[in-house]
XYZ file of C-alpha atoms in Angstrom:
584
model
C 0.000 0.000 0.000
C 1.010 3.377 -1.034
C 2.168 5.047 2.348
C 1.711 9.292 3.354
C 5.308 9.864 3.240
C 5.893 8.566 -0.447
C 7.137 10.862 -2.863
C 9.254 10.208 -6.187
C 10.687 12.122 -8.858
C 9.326 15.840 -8.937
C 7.761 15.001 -12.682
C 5.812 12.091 -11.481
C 4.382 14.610 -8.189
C 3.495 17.699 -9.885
C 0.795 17.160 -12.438
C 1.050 21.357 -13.239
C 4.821 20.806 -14.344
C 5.975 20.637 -17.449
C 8.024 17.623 -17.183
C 4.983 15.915 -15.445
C 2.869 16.604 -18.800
C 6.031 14.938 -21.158
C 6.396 11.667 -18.763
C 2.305 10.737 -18.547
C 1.865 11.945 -21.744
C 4.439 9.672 -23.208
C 2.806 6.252 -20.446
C -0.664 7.191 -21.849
C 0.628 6.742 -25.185
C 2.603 3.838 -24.517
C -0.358 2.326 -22.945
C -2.640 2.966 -26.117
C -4.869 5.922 -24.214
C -3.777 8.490 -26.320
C -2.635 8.899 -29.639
C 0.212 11.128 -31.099
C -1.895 13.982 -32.547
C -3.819 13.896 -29.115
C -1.371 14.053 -26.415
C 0.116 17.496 -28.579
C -3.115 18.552 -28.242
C -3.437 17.907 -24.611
C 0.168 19.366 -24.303
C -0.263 22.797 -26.139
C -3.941 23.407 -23.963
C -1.960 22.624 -20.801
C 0.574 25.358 -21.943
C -2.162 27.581 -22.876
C -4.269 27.162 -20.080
C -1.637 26.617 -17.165
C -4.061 24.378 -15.884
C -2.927 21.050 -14.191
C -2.430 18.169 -17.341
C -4.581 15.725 -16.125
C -7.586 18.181 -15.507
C -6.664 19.332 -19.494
C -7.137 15.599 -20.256
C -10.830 15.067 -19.049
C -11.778 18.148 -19.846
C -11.110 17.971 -23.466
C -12.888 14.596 -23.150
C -9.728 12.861 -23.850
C -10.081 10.963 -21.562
C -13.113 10.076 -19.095
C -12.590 10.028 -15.443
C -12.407 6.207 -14.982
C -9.989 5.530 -17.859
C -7.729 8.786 -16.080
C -8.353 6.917 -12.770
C -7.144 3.648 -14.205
C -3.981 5.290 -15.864
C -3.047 6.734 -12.623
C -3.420 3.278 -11.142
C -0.624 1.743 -13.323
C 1.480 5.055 -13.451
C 1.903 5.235 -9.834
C 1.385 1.436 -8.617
C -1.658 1.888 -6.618
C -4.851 0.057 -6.116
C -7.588 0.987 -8.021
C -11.003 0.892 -6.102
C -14.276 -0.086 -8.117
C -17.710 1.905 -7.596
C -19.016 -1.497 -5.951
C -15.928 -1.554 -3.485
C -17.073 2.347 -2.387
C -20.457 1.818 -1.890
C -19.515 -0.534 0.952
C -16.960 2.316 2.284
C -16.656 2.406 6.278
C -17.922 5.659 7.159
C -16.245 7.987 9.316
C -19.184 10.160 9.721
C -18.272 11.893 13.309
C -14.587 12.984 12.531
C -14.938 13.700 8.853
C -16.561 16.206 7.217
C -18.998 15.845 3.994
C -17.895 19.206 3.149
C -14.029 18.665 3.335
C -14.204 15.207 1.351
C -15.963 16.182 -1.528
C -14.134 19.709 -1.779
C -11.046 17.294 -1.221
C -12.228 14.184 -3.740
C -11.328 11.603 -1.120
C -13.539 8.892 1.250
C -12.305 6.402 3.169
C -12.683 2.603 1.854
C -12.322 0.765 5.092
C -9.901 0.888 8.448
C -7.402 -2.135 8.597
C -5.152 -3.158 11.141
C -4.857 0.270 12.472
C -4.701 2.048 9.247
C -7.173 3.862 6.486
C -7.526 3.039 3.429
C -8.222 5.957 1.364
C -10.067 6.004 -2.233
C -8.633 9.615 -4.121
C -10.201 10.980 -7.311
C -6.326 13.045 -7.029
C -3.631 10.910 -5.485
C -1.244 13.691 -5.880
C -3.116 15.705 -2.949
C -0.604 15.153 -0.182
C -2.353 17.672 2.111
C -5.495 16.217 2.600
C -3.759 12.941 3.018
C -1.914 14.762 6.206
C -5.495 16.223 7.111
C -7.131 12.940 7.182
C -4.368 11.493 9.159
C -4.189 13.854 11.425
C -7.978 14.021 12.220
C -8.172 10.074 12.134
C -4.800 9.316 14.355
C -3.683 6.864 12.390
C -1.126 5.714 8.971
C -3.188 6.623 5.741
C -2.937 3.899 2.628
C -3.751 5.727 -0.457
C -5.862 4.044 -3.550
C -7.321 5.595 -6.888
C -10.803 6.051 -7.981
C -12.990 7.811 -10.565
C -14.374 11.459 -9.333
C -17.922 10.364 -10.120
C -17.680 7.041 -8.142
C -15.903 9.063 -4.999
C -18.777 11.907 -5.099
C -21.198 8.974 -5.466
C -19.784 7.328 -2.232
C -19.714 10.350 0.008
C -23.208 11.531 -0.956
C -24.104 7.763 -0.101
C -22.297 7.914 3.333
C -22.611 11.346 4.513
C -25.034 13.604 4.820
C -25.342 17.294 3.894
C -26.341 19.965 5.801
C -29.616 20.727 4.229
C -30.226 17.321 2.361
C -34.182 16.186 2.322
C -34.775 12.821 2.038
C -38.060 13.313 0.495
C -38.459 15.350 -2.529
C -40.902 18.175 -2.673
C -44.239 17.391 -4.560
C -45.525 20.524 -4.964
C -46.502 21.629 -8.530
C -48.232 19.404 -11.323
C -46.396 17.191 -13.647
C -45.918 19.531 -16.697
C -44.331 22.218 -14.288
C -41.657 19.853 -13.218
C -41.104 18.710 -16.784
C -40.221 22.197 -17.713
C -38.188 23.194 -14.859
C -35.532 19.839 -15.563
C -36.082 20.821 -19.295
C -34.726 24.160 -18.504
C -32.362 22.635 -16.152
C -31.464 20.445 -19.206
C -30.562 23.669 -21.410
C -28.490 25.620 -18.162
C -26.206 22.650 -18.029
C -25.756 22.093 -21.383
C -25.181 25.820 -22.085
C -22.712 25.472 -18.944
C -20.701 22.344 -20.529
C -20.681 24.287 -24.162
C -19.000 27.470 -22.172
C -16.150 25.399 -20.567
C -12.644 26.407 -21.831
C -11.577 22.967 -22.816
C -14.884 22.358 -24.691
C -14.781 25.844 -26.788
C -10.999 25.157 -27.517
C -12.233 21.739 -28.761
C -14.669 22.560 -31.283
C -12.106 25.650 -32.221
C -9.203 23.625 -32.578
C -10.963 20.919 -34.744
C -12.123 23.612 -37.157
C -8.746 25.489 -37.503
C -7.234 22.015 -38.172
C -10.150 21.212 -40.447
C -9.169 24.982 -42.578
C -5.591 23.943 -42.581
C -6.038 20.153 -44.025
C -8.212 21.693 -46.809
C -11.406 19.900 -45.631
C -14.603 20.471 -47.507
C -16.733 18.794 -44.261
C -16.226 18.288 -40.401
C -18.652 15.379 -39.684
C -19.387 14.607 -36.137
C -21.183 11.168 -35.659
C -22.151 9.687 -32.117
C -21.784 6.451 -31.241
C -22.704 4.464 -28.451
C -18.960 4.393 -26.721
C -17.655 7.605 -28.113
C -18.208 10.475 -30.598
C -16.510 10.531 -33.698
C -14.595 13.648 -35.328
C -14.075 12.893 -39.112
C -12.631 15.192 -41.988
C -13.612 15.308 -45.473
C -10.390 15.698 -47.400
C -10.524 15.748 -51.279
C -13.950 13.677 -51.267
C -12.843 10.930 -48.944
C -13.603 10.705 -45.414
C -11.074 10.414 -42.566
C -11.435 9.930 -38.887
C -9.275 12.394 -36.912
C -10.377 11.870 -33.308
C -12.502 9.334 -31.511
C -13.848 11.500 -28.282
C -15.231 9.803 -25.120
C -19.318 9.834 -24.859
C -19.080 12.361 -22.336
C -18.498 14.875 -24.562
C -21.169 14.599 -26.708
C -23.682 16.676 -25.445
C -20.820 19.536 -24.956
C -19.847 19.547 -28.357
C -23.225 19.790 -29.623
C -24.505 22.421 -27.548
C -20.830 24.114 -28.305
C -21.743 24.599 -32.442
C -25.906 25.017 -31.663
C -24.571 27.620 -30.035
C -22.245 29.046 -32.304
C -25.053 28.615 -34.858
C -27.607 30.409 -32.747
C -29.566 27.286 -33.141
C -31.917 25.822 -30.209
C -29.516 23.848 -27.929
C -33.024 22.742 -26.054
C -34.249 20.951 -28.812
C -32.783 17.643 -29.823
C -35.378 16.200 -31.425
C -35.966 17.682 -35.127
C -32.984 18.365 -37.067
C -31.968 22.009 -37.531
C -29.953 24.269 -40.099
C -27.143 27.284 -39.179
C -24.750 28.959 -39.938
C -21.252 30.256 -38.602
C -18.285 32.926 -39.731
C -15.277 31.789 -37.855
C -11.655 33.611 -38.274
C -8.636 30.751 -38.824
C -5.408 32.324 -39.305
C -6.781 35.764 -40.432
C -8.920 33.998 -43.173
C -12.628 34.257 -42.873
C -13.912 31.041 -43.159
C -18.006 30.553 -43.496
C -19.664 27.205 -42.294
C -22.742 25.814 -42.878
C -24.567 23.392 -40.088
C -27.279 20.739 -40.162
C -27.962 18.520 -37.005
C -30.191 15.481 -37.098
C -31.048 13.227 -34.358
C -29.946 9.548 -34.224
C -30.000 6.677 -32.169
C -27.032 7.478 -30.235
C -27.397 11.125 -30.517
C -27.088 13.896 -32.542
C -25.365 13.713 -35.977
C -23.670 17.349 -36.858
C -22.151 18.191 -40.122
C -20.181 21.468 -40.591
C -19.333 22.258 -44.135
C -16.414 24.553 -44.681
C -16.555 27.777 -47.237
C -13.319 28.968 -47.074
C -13.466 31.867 -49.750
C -9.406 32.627 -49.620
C -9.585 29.115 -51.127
C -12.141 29.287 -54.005
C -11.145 29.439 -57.362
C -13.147 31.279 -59.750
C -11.160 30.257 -63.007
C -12.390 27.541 -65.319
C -9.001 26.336 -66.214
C -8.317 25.549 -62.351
C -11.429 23.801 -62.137
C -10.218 21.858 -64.430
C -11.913 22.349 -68.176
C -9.638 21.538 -71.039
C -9.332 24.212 -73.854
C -11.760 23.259 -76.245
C -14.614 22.794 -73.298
C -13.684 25.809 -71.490
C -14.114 27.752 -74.712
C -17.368 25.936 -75.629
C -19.040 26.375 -72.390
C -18.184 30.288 -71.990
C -19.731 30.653 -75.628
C -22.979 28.949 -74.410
C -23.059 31.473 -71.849
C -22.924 34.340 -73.592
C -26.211 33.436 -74.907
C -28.616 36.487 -74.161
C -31.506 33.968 -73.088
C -31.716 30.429 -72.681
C -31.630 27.975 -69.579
C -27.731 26.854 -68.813
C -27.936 23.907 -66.073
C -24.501 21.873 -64.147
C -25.533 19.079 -63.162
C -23.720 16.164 -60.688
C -24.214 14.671 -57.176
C -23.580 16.646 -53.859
C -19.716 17.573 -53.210
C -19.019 17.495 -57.204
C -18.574 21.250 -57.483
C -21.766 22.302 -59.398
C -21.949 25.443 -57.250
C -18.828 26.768 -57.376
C -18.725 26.113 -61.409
C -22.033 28.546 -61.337
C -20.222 30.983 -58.937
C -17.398 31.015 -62.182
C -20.044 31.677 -64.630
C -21.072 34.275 -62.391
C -17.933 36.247 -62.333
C -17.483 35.874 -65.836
C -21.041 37.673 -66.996
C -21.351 39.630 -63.661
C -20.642 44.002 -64.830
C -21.852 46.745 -64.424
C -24.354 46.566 -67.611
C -26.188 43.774 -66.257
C -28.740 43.074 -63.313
C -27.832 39.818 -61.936
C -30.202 37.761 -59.067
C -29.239 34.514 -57.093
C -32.105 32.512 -55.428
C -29.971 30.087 -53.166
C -30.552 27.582 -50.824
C -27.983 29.110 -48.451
C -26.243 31.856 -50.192
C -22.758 29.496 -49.854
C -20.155 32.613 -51.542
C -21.143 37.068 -51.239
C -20.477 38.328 -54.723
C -19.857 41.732 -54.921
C -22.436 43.218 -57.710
C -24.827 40.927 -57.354
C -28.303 40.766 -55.890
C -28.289 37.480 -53.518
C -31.355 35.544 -52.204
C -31.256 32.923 -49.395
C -34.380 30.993 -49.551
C -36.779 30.528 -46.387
C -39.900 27.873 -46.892
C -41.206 28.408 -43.910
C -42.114 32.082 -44.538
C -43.429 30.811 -48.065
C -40.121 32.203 -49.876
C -39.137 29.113 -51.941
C -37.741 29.304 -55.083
C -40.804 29.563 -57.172
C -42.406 32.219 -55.338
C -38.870 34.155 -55.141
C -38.203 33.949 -59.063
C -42.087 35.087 -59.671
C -40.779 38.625 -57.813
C -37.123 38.463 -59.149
C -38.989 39.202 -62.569
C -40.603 41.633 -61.993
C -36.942 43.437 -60.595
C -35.706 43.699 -64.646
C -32.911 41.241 -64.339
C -30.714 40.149 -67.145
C -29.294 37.008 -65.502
C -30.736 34.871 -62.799
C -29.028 31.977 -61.158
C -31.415 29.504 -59.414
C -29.521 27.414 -56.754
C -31.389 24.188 -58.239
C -34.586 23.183 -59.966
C -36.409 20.667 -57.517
C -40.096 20.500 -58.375
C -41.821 21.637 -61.674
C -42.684 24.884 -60.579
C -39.420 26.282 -60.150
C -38.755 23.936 -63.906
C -41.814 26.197 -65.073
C -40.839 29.723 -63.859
C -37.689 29.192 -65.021
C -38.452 28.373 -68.802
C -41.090 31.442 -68.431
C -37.875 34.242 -67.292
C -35.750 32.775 -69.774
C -38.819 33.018 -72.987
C -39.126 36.714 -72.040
C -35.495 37.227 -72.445
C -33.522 36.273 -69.206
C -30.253 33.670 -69.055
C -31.161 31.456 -65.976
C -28.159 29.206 -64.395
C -29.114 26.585 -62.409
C -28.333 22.832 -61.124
C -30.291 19.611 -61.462
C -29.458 16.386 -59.695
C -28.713 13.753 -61.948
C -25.870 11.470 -63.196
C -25.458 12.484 -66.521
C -26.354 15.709 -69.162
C -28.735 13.409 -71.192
C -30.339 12.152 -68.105
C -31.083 16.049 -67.111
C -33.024 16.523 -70.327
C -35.099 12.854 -69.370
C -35.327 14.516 -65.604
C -36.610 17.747 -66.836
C -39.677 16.025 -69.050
C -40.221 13.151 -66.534
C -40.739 16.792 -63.944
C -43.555 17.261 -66.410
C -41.845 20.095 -68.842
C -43.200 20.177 -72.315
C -40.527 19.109 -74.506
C -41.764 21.767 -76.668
C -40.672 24.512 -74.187
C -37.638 22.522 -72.664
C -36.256 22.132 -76.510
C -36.905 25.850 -77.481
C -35.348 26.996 -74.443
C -32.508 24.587 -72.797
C -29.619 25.324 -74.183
C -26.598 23.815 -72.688
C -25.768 21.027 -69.241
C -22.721 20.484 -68.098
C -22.624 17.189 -66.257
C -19.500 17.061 -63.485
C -17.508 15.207 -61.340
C -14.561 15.794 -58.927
C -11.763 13.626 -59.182
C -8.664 13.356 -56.619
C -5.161 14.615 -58.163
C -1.948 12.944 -57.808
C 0.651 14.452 -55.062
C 2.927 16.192 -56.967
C 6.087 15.345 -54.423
C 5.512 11.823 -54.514
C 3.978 10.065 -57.507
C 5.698 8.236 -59.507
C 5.850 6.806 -63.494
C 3.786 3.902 -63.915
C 3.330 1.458 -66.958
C -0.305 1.262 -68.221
C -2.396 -1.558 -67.102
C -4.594 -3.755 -69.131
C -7.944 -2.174 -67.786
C -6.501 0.945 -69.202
C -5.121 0.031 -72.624
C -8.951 -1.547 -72.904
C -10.619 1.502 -72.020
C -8.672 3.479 -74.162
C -9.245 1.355 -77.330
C -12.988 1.511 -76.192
C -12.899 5.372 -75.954
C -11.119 5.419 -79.557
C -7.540 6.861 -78.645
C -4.817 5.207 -80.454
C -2.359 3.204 -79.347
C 0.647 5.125 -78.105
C 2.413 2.778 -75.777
C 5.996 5.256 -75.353
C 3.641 8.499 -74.989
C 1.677 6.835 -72.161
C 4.684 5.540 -70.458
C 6.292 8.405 -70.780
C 3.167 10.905 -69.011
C 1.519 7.740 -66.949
C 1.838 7.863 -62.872
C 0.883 6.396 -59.418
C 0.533 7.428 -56.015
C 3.054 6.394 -53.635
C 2.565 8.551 -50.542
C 4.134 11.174 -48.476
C 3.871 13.766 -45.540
C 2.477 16.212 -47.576
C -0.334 14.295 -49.135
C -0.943 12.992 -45.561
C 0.618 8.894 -47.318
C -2.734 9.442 -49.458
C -0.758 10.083 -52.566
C -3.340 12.490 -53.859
C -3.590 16.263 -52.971
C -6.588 18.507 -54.435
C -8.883 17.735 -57.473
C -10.250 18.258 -60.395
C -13.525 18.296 -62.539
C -14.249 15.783 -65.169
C -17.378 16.713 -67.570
C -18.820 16.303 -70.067
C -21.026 19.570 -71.947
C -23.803 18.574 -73.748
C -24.487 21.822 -76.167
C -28.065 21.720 -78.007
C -28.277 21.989 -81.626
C -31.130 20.829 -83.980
C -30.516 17.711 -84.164
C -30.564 17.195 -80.741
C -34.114 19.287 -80.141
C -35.272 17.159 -82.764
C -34.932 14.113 -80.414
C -36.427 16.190 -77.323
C -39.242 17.057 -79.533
C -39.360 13.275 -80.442
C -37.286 10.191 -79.237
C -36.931 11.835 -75.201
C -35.279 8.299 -73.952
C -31.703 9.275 -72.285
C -30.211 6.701 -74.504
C -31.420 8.184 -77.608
C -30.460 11.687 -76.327
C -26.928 10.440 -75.458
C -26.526 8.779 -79.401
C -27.260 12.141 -80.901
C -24.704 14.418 -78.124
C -21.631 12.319 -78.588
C -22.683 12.076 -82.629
C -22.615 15.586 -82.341
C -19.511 15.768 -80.866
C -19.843 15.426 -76.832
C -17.370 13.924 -75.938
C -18.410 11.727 -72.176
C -16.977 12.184 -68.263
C -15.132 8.936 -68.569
C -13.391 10.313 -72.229
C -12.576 13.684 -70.035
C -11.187 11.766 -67.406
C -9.164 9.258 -69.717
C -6.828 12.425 -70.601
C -6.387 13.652 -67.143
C -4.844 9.842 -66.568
C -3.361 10.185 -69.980
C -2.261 13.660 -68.584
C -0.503 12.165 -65.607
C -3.045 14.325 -63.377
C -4.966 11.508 -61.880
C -5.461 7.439 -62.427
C -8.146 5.847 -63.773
C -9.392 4.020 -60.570
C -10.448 7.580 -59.704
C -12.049 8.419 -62.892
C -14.249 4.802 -62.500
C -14.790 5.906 -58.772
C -16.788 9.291 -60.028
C -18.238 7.826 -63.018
C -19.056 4.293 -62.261
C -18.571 4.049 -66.323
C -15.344 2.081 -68.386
């Protein structure tokens, strides 16, 4: 048993020193309770704070109080009492104090042979060790326990000053229902406003900036809550926090938001500007409630970041110079179509800068407003005031606009009103979801569009997907494989075996593509520009199939082609043009 007197090297004694934070760091990591990127974490907020580094630990939900208790049992050889073991605690109810245990985090377990066992939340407190041996007159043994299960046992075994037994009844059912709900909202508004917690949330969203992550996801498990980054369309986990922290970290963003932190049963929508490293950086939230909690999603809008250039986005010549001659059309309907994530918006935001002077009116009816343009008149949508994007267009009309971007066409109505602005002489942008630019046209009729009006009035889609990049540092040549050399014969590009050797590459992995061996992306399309031929098949033959035939007879040339050159290119490989296209 560990005895009053013992004391050991000054690092192991003093949890506020420096060299205490190093040595327990480095055992909890040893041990598997920490990782790398964790304990630096843990380090920098002790620094910061100047708080003791165990307290830092729990209180950025590192770790929970039992797993700190159990650490502390190894690190310093003591016993390590259960909850079951205190709840049978030997009370020393006449010469101890409720009061000076619980401000103290210590009860005694049981008296043997003359000497006290003693159960310590902190077994660094050396002072109330003395006090207790003093007041009891006898040797002190020391042992380890979790706060929660200490503060259970004294409330068990001694009694308060102005404890009731029996709880007051007073007041109907609904009355006490509200006063724990707002009891609910004080404590989690308390929890969000603790240091550790708000340097949490901060910290994951500076790191989130820095990695280049489109999305922070947050998803709640039963054992722990997890912190994962979208990085260049791919999700990675980047912390796995302990339960107890769950609550906190939701109530942290609600609040941050300006959401309801009281209500946890409907999902919710926000917003919030945050400053990382002097860039502005916006961020959209949704919550939604699961099973083992709320599910929050955070996605980044880092405008320092956004590229408003269609040859960084990735179009090839001959598209780039296509597309921007579609939209100098004076009317018409111009649609980008793709899945979520695959760039649609900030390809509109491109087309935007492009047209956007001082001769023309421009609108945006968005669903939120994601990037502030200067110049031009922005609209967030808000259905539950009746401003969707039908009813919004209806009054943008009547504002004389010249261009009007419509964040995307959902039902027929807003299919409708937009045909209508662009017949009386508008150019409409907007985005449909589907997979491909033939299926858009097949999406638009199946909406119930006339083909008449779709045919007389569509007059370009730009189907897109985002593809990962190679790391520039690290990949490597590569000889093509036979799934390639196939897919190129299918796609009609000669055989060139020296010129694809010669441009072909891998990724390897390194530091700065985080052993990934990709860094950034890049759009493959495909631009599907009407002509008569092709109206003649809306106005007939409207199967997607059909519609496909006459664009690449007509020249369109498909996402899988586009993506073939960017491999051919030595910009990406093809298992990440099949990933986006499921085609080849």
């Amino acid at each position: 048993m560990e005895k009053i007197g013992f004391r050991e090297h000054e690092s192991q004694t003093q949890p506020k020193s420096a060299a205490f934070a190093e040595r327990f760091g480095a055992f909890l990591v040893e041990k598997g309770h920490l990782n790398d990127l964790s304990l630096r974490r843990a380090q920098r907020a002790h620094v910061q704070s100047g708080e003791r580094f165990d307290l830092v630990l729990t209180r950025l939900g590192l770790l929970s109080e039992s797993e700190l208790a159990s650490a502390f049992s190894t690190y310093l050889g003591l016993p390590l009492m259960s909850s079951d073991e205190l709840a049978h605690a030997v009370p020393f109810a006449t010469e101890l104090k409720r009061e000076f245990l619980s401000g103290a985090t210590i009860v005694p377990v049981r008296d043997e042979g003359g000497r006290v066992l003693l159960a310590m939340a902190d077994p660094f407190n050396e002072e109330a060790l003395a006090a207790v041996s003093f007041q009891l007159s006898r040797p002190v043994d020391r042992a380890v326990a979790a706060r929660s299960d200490v503060m259970s046992a004294i409330k068990q075994n001694y009694a308060g000053e102005n404890e009731r037994d029996v709880p007051s009844r007073h007041g109907d059912d609904a009355a006490t229902e509200a006063q724990a709900s707002e009891e609910d909202v004080r404590h989690l508004e308390e929890l969000a406003s603790e240091a550790p917690i708000i340097r949490l949330v901060h910290d994951l969203i500076a790191r989130a900036a820095e990695m280049g992550a489109s999305d922070i996801h947050f998803e709640p498990r039963s054992d722990s809550l997890h912190a994962r980054f979208r990085i260049d369309g791919i999700l990675h986990t980047v912390e796995q926090l302990p339960p107890t922290v769950k609550a906190a970290v939701t109530s942290r963003i609600k609040i941050m938001a300006r959401l309801n932190i009281a209500e946890r049963r409907l999902p919710q929508d926000g917003r919030i500007t945050a400053t990382v490293q002097g860039r502005k950086i916006d961020l959209r939230v949704s919550t939604i409630p699961t099973i083992g909690g709320e599910s929050v999603v955070l996605r980044l809008l880092d405008r320092s970041q956004v590229q408003l250039d269609f040859a960084k986005l990735g179009f090839d010549d001959e598209r780039r110079a296509k597309f921007i001659e579609t939209l100098r059309q004076p009317n018409g309907i111009i649609l980008v179509t793709g899945p979520t994530g695959s760039g649609k918006t900030t390809t509109l935001y491109t087309a935007l800068s492009l047209l956007n002077n001082t001769e023309r009116k421009t609108f945006t009816v968005e669903d939120p407003v994601e990037y502030e343009v200067a110049g031009v008149n922005q609209i967030q949508v808000q259905p539950k005031i009746g401003l969707t994007f039908g009813n919004t267009l209806r009054s943008i009309l009547r504002q004389d606009p010249d261009i009007v971007m419509v964040g995307e066409i959902r039902d027929l109505e807003t299919a409708q009103v937009s045909i209508q602005a662009s017949l009386t002489g508008h150019l409409v942008l907007s985005t449909v979801h589907t997979n491909s630019a033939a299926a858009t046209v097949a999406r638009l009729l199946d909406m119930g569009v006339e083909n008449y009006l779709l045919a007389s009035t569509l007059k370009g889609v730009l189907a897109q997907r985002l593809v990962r990049t190679l790391c520039q540092n690290c990949a490597a040549p590569t000889e093509p494989t036979p799934v390639l050399i196939d897919s190129l014969k299918s796609a009609g590009v000669a055989h060139d075996a020296a010129n694809w050797a010669a441009h072909l590459r891998k990724p390897i992995g390194c530091n700065a593509c985080r052993q990934t061996g990709f860094r950034g992306r890049t759009m493959v399309s495909e631009l599907l520009v009407l002509n008569s031929h092709i109206q003649e098949s809306i106005l007939g033959d409207t199967t997607e199939r059909r519609i496909e035939e006459v664009a690449r007879a007509s020249g369109m040339i498909s996402m899988f082609e586009d993506g073939l050159g960017k491999v051919l290119g030595g910009e990406t490989t093809l298992d990440e043009v099949i990933r986006v296209t499921r085609m080849g």
